[in-house]
Short mmCIF file of C-alpha atoms in Angstrom, two decimals:
data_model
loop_
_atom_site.label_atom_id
_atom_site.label_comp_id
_atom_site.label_asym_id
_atom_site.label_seq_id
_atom_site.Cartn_x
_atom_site.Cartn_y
_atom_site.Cartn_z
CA UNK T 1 -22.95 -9.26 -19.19
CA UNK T 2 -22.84 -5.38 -20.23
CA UNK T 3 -20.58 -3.49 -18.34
CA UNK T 4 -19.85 0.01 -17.78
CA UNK T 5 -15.84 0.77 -17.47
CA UNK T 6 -13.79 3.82 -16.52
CA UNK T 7 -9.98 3.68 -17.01
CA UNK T 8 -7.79 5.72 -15.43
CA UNK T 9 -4.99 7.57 -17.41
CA UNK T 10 -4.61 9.52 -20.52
CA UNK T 11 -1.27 8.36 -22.13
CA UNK T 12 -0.31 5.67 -24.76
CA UNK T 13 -0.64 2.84 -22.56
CA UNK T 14 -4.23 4.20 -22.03
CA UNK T 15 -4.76 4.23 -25.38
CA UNK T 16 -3.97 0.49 -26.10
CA UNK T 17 -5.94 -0.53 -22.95
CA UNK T 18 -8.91 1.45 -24.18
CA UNK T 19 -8.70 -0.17 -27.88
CA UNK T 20 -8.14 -3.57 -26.12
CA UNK T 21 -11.41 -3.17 -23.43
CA UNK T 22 -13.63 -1.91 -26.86
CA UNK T 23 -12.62 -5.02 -28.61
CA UNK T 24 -15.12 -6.92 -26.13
CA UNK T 25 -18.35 -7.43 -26.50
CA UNK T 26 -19.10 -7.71 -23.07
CA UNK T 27 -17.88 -3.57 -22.96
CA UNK T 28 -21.35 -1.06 -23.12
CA UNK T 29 -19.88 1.81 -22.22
CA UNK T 30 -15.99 3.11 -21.87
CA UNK T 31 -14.66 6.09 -20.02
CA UNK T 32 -10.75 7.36 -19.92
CA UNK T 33 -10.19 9.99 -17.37
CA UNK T 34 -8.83 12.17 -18.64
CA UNK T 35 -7.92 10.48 -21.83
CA UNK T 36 -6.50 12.38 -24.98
CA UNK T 37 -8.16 13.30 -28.38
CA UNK T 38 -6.70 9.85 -29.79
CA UNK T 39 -9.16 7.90 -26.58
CA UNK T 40 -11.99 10.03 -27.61
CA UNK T 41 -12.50 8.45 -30.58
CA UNK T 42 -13.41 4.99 -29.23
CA UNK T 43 -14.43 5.97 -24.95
CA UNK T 44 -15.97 9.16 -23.46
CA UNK T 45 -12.96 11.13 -21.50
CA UNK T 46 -14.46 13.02 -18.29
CA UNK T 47 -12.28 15.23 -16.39
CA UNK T 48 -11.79 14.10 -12.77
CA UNK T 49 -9.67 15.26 -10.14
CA UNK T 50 -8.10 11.68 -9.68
CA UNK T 51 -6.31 12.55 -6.24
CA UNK T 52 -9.69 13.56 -5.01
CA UNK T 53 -10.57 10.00 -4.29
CA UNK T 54 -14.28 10.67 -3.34
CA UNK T 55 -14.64 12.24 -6.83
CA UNK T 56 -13.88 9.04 -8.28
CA UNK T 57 -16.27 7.05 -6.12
CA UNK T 58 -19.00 9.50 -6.77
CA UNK T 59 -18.64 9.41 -10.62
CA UNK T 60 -18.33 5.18 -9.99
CA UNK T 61 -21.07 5.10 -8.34
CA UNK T 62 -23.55 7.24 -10.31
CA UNK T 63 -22.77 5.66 -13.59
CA UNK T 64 -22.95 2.26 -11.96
CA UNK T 65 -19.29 1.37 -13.27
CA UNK T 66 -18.57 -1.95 -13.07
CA UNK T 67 -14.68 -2.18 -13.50
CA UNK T 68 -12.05 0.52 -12.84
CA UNK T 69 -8.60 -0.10 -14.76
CA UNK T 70 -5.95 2.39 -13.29
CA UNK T 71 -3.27 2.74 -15.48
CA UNK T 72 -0.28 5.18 -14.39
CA UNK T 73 1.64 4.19 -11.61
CA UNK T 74 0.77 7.46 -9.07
CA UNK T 75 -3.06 6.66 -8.31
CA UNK T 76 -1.88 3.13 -7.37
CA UNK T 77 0.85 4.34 -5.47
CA UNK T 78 -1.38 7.16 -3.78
CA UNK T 79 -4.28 4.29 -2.78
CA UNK T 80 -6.85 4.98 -5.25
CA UNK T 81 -7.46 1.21 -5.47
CA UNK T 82 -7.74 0.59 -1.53
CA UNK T 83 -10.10 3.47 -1.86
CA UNK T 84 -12.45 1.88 -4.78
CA UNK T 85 -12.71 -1.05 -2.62
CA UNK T 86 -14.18 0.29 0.11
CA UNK T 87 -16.95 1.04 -1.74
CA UNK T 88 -16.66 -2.11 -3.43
CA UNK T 89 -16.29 -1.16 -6.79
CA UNK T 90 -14.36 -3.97 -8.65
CA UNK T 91 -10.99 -2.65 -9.71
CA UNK T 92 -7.74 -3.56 -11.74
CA UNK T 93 -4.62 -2.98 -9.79
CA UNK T 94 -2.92 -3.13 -7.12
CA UNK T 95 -3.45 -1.83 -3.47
CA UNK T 96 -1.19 1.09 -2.17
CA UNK T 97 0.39 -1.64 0.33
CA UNK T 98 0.93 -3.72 -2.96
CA UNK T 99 2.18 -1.22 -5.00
CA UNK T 100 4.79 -0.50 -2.67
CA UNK T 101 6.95 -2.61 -5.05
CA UNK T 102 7.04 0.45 -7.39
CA UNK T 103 6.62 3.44 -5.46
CA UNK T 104 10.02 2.60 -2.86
CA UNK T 105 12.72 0.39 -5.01
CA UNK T 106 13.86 0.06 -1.41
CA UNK T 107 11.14 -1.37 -0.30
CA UNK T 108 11.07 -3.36 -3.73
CA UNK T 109 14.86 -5.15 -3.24
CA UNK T 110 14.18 -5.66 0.85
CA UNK T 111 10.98 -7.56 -0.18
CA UNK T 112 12.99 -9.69 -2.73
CA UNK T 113 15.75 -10.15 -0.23
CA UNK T 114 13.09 -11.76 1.87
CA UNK T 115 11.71 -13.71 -0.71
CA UNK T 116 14.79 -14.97 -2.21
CA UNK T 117 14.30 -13.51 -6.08
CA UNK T 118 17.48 -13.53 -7.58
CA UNK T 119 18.30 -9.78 -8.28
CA UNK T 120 21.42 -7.17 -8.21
CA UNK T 121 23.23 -6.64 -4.90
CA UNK T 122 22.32 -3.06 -3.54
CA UNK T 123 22.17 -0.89 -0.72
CA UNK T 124 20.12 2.02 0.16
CA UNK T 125 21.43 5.37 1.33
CA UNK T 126 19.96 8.75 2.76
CA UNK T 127 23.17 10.48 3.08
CA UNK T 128 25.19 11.48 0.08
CA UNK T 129 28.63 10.79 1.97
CA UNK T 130 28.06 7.29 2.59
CA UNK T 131 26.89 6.95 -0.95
CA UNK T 132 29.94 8.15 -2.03
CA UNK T 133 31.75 6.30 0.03
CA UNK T 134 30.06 3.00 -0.89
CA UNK T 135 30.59 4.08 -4.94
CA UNK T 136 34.24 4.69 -4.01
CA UNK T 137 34.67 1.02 -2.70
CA UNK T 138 32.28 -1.11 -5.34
CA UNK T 139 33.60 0.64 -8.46
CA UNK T 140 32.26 1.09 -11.41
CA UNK T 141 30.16 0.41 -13.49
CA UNK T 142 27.45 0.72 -11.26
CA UNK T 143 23.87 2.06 -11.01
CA UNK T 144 22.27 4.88 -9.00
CA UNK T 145 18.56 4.59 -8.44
CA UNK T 146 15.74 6.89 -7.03
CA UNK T 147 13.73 5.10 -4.33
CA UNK T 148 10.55 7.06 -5.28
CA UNK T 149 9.08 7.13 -8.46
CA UNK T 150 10.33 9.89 -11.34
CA UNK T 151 8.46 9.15 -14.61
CA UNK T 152 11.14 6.03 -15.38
CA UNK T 153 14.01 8.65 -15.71
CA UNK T 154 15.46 8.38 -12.22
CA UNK T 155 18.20 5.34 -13.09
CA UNK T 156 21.46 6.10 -13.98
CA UNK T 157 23.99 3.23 -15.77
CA UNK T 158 27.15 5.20 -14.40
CA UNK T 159 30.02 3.66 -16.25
CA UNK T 160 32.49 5.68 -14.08
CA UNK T 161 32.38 6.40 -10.18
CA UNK T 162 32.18 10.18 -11.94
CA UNK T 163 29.24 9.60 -13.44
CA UNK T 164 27.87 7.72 -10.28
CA UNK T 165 28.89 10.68 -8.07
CA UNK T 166 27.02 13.23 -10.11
CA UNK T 167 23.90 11.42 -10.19
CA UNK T 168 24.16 11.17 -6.53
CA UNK T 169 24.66 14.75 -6.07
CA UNK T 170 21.77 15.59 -9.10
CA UNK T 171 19.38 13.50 -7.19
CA UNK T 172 20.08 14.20 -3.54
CA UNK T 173 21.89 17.84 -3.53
CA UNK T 174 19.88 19.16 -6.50
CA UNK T 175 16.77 17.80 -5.91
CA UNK T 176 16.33 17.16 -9.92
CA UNK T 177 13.34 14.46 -8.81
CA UNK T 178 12.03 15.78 -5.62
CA UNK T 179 11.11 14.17 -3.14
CA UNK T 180 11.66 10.48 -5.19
CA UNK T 181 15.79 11.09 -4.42
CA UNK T 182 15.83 11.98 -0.94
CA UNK T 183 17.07 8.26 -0.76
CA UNK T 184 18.99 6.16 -3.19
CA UNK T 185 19.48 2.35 -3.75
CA UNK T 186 22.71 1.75 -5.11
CA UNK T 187 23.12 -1.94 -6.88
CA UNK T 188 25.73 -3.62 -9.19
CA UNK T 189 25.85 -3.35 -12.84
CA UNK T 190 24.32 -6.31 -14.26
CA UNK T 191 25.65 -7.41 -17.86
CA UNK T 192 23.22 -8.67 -20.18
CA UNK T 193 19.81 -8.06 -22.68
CA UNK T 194 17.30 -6.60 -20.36
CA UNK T 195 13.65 -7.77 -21.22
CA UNK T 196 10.13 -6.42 -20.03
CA UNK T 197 7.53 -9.53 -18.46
CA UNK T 198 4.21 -9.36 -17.13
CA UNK T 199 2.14 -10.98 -15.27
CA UNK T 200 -1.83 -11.00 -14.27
CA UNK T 201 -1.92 -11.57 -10.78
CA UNK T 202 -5.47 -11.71 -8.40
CA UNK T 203 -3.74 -12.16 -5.34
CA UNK T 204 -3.42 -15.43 -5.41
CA UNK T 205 -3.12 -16.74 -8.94
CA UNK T 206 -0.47 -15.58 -11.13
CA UNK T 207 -0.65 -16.03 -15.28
CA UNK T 208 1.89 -15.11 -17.53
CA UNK T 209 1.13 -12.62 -19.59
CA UNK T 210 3.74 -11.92 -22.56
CA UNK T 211 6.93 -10.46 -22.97
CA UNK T 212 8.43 -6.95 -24.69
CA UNK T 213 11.58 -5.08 -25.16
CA UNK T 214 11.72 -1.48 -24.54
CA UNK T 215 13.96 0.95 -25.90
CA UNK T 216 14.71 3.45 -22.89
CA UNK T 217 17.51 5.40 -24.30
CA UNK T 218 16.92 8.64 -26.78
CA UNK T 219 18.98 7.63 -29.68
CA UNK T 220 19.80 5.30 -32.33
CA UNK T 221 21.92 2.58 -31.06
CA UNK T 222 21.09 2.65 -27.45
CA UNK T 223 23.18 5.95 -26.76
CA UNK T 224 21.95 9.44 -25.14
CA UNK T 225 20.10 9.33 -21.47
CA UNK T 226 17.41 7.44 -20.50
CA UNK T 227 13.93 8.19 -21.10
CA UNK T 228 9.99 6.71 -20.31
CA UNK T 229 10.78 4.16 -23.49
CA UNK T 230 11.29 5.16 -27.34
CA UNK T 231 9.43 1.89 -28.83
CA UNK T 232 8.70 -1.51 -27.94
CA UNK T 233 8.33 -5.03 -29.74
CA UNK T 234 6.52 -7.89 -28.19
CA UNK T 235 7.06 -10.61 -28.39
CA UNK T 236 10.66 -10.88 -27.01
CA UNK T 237 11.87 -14.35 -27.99
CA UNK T 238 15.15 -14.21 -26.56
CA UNK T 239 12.63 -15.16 -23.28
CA UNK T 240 12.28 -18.59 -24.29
CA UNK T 241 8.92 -20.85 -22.81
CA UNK T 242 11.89 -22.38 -20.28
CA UNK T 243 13.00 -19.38 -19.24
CA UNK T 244 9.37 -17.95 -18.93
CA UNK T 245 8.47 -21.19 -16.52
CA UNK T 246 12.01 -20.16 -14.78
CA UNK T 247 11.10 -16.03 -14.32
CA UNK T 248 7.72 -17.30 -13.08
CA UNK T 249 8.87 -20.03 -10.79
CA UNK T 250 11.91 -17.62 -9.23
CA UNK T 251 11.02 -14.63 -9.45
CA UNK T 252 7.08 -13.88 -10.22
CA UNK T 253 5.31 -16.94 -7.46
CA UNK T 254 8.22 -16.01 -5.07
CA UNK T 255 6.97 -12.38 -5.27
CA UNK T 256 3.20 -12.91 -5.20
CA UNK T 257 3.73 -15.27 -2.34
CA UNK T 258 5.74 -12.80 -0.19
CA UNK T 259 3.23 -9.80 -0.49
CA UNK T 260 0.65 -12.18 0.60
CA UNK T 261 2.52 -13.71 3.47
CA UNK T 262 3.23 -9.74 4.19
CA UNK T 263 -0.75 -9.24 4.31
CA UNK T 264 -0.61 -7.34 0.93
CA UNK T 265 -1.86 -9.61 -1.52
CA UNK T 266 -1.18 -8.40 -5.43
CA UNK T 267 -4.13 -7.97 -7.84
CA UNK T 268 -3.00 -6.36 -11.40
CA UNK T 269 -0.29 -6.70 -13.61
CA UNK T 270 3.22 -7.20 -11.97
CA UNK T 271 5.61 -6.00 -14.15
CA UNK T 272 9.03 -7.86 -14.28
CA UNK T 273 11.94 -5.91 -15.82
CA UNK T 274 14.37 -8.77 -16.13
CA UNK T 275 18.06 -9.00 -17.19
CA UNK T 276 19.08 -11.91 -18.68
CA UNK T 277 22.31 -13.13 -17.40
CA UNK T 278 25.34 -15.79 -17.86
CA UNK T 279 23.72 -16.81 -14.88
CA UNK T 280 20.09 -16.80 -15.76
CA UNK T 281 17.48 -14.46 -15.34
CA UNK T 282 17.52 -11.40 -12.86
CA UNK T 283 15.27 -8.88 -11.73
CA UNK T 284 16.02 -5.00 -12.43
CA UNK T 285 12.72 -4.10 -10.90
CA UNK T 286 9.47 -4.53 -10.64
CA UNK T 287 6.66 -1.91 -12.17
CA UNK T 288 2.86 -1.79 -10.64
CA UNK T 289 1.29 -1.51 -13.64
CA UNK T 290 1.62 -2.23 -17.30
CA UNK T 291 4.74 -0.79 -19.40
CA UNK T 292 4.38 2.29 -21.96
CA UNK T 293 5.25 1.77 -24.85
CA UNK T 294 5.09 -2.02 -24.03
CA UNK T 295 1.44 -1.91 -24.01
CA UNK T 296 0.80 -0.53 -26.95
CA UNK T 297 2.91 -3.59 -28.73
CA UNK T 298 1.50 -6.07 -26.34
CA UNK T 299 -2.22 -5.29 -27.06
CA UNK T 300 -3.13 -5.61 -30.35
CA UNK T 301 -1.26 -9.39 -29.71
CA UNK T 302 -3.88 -10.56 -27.24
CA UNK T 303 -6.67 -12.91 -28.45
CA UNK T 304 -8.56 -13.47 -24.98
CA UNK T 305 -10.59 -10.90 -24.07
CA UNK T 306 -8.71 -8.49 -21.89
CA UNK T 307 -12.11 -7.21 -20.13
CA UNK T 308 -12.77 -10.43 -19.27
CA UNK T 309 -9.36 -10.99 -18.42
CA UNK T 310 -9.15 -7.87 -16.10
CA UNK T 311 -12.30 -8.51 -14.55
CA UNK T 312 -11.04 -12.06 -13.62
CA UNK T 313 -8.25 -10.35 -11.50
CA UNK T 314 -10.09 -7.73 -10.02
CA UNK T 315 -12.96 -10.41 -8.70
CA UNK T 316 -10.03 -13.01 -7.62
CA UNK T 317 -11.17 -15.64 -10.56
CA UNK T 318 -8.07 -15.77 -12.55
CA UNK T 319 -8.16 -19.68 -12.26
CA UNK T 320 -11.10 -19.85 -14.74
CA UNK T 321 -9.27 -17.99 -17.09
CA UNK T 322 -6.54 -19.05 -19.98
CA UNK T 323 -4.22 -16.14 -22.11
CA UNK T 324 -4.19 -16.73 -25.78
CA UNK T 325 -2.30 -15.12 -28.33
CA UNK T 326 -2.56 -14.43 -32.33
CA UNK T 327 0.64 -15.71 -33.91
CA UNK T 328 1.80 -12.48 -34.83
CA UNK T 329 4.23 -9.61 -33.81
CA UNK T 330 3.79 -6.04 -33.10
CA UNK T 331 6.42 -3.51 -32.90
CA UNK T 332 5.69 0.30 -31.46
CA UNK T 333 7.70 3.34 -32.40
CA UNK T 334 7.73 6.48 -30.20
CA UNK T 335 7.86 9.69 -31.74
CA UNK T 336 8.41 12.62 -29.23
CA UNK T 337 9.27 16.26 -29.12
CA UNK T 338 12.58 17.27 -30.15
CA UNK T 339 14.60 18.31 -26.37
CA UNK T 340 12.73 15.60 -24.70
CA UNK T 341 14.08 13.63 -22.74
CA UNK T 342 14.79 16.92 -21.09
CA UNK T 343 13.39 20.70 -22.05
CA UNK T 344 10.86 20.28 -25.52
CA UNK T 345 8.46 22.90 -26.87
CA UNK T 346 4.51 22.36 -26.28
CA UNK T 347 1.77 23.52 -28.59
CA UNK T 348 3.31 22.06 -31.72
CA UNK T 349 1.17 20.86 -34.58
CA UNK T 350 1.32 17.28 -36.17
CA UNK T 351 -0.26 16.95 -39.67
CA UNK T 352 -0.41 13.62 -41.29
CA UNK T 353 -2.25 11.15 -38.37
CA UNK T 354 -5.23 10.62 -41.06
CA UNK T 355 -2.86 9.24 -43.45
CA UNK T 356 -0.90 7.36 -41.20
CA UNK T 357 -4.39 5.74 -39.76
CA UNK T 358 -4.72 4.47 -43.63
CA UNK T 359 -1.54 2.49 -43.71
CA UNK T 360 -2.37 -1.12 -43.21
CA UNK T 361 -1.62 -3.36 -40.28
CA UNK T 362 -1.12 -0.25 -38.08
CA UNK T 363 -2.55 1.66 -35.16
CA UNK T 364 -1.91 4.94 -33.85
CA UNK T 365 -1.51 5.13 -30.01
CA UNK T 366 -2.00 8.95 -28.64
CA UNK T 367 0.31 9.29 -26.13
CA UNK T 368 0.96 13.67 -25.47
CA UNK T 369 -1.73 15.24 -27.68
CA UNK T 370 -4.01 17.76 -27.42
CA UNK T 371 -6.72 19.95 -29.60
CA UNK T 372 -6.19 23.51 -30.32
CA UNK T 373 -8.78 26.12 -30.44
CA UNK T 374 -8.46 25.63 -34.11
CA UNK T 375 -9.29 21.94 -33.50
CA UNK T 376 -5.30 21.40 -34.81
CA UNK T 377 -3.94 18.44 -32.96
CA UNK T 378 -0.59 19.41 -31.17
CA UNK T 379 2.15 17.78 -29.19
CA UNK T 380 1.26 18.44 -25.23
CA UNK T 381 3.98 16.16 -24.10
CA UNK T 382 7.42 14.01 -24.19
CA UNK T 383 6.19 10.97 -25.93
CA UNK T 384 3.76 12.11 -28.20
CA UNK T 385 2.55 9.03 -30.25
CA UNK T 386 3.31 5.46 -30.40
CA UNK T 387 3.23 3.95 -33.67
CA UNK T 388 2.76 0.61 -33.73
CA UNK T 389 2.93 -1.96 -36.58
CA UNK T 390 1.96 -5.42 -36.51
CA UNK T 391 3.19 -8.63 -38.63
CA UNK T 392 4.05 -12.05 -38.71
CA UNK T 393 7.92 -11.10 -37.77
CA UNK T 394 9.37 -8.34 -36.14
CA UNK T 395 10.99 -6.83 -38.81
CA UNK T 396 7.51 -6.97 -40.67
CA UNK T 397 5.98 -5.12 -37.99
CA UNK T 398 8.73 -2.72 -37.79
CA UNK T 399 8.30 -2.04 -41.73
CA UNK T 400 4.72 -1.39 -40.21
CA UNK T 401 5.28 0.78 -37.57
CA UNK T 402 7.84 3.15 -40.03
CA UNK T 403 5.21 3.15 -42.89
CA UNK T 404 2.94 4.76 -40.52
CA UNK T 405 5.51 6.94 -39.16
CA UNK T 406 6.64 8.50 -42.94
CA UNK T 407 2.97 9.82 -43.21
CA UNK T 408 3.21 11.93 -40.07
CA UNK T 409 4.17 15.32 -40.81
CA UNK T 410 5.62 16.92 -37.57
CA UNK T 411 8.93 19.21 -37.48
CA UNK T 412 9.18 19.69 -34.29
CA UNK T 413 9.10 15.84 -33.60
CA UNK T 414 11.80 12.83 -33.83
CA UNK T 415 11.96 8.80 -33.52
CA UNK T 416 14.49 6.51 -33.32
CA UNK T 417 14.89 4.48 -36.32
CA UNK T 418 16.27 1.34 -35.24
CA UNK T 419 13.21 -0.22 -33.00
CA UNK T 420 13.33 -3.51 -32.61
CA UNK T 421 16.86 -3.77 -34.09
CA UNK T 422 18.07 -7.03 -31.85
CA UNK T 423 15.23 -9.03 -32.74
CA UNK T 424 15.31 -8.19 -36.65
CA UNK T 425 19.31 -8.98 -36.72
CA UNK T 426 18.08 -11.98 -34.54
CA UNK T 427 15.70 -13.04 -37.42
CA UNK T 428 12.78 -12.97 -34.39
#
């Protein structure tokens, strides 16, 4: 079967879904709306109002697309997909019912409350008193959450009631996310290694996928605020087979089955974002869609055909399906623009990617990047590029990944250097 296929999104994780969906034979023709200069090397990007839902449709339905892959979390969230299947147009993700699980962490914890996934104790609050009030008698450490959705930045790990107080006020008072911290859910600090899982899911079946860590704060060592992840490295051992069978047994099927029960039954990838506990396994939260920079380690991994494999989801045939793996491990480096996580220039120049695509056992993810009128690529974004290396260890891919990032010639950007830095002093 040829097929036609437009994805949806234009960061890294775009990127590595776009190399992935090219890797098939079965894939004729690839679009990324709106994609980035590093996508337009392997897919046509189109520009397309994505809100406007019947612009989407009408481009679907005059190139005769036969599989949609949204990527970001927003479209999901907004109902592109319950849109797309009105006009049945077969499409990878979840409805806006379904994805429900990302856009209200409210919402998220009630529906595991229900289903009985083992997770942090929480409440939610509208009213910046009672918040305070509740932070006053739990403690700290604790965490302060946004219920809406604010580009993976709105957590805060307060490790005094301080700290816990000021994100309250920063989120409801200042407004700092919008509308995404007009309510809060408040949870206990869970101690542990937190790991990312996913899962394919067509409403019924549910596959593991693989697993990743991310690297959410800015700097070396885990210090500075959180950001939208500054590397990944897949696989993450320390998430044995067992405890894969246990996170899919407790927390994934429990999940799956709930939404369904609920009349909201999950087709995509459900992302887990575990923390592994004393006590076993516990979920953080749960993402819509796949991880950035996850993806982008995950990816080059995969030895079944991930159009095939989305397809299967999308049409509700997951059972014919089976996930395969190369033995080997990939590790992805972030490099972003110097302020970011919080005020960063735009327009920069990076010099370099063509020697950096040279280095072996790499790829280059685009991620924030955009073509001058001189045709000079610059940094448009955060997270600019993901550098990923891959190898038959971690710490071969992470030799990799920094090989490729020494032939990048950017001032204005920065990395961490210490990716992956459990796993290597793990021996993973």
């Amino acid at each position: 079967m040829s097929m036609r296929v437009l994805v949806i999104g234009g960061g890294g994780r775009e990127h590595a879904l776009c190399w992935g969906i090219r890797q098939s034979p079965a894939c004729e023709y690839l679009f990324c709306a709106p994609g980035n200069p590093g996508i337009a090397t392997i897919a046509t990007c189109i520009q397309l109002v994505v809100e406007d839902h019947s612009s989407v449709v009408s481009f679907c339905l005059e190139q005769k697309i036969n599989l949609v892959v949204v990527g970001p979390e927003a479209p999901l969230v907004d109902g592109l997909v319950d849109t797309l299947q009105s006009y049945q147009i077969p499409v990878f993700g979840p409805t806006k019912a379904a994805a429900r699980i990302e856009g209200s962490k409210g919402f998220m914890k009630d529906l595991c409350a229900k289903a009985g996934v083992p997770t942090a104790r929480y409440q939610r609050f509208t009213s910046k008193q009672a918040a305070f009030d509740y932070i006053d008698s739990e403690g700290a450490p604790i965490v302060v959450k946004t219920d809406g959705l604010a580009a993976g930045k709105g957590v805060t790990v307060a490790r005094t009631v301080e700290e816990a107080k000021i994100a309250v006020i920063a989120a409801m008072q200042d407004a700092k996310f919008g509308a995404a911290g007009a309510e809060l859910v408040i949870e206990e600090f869970m101690e542990g290694e937190e790991v990312s899982f996913f899962a394919i899911c067509d409403g019924k079946t549910a596959l593991p996928f693989t697993s990743a860590q991310d690297h959410k704060a800015v700097h070396d060592g885990d210090k500075g605020p959180n950001t939208g992840g500054m590397g990944a490295y897949s696989p993450a051992k320390i998430l044995t087979p067992d405890l894969t069978d246990r996170v899919m047994r407790t927390i994934v099927q429990p999940t799956i089955n709930q939404l369904a029960k609920d009349g909201s039954p999950y087709t995509g990838v459900l992302f887990a974002g575990l923390m592994l506990t004393q006590g076993g396994p516990k979920l953080i939260e749960f993402n819509a869609r796949f991880g950035d920079p996850e993806t982008q380690a995950m990816i080059p991994r995969l030895k079944t055909d991930l159009l095939t494999l989305l397809l299967a989801a999308a049409t509700r045939k997951l059972d014919t399906v089976r996930i395969e793996w190369h033995d080997c491990a990939a590790l992805c480096v972030v490099m972003a623009a110097k302020g970011y996580p919080d005020t960063y220039r735009k327009g920069t120049v990076i010099e370099g990617l063509h020697e950096a695509g040279l280095v072996p056992d790499t790829i280059t993810f685009h991620a924030g990047t955009a073509l001058n009128t001189k045709g000079e690529m610059t940094a448009v974004g955060g997270r600019v590029l993901g550098m990923t290396g891959i190898g038959t260890t971690i710490k071969e891919a992470q030799l990799n990944a920094y090989r490729a990032v020494a032939q990048v010639d950017w001032r204005e950007g920065f990395c961490r250097s210490d990716i992956g830095w459990r796993a290597v002093k793990r021996g993973d």
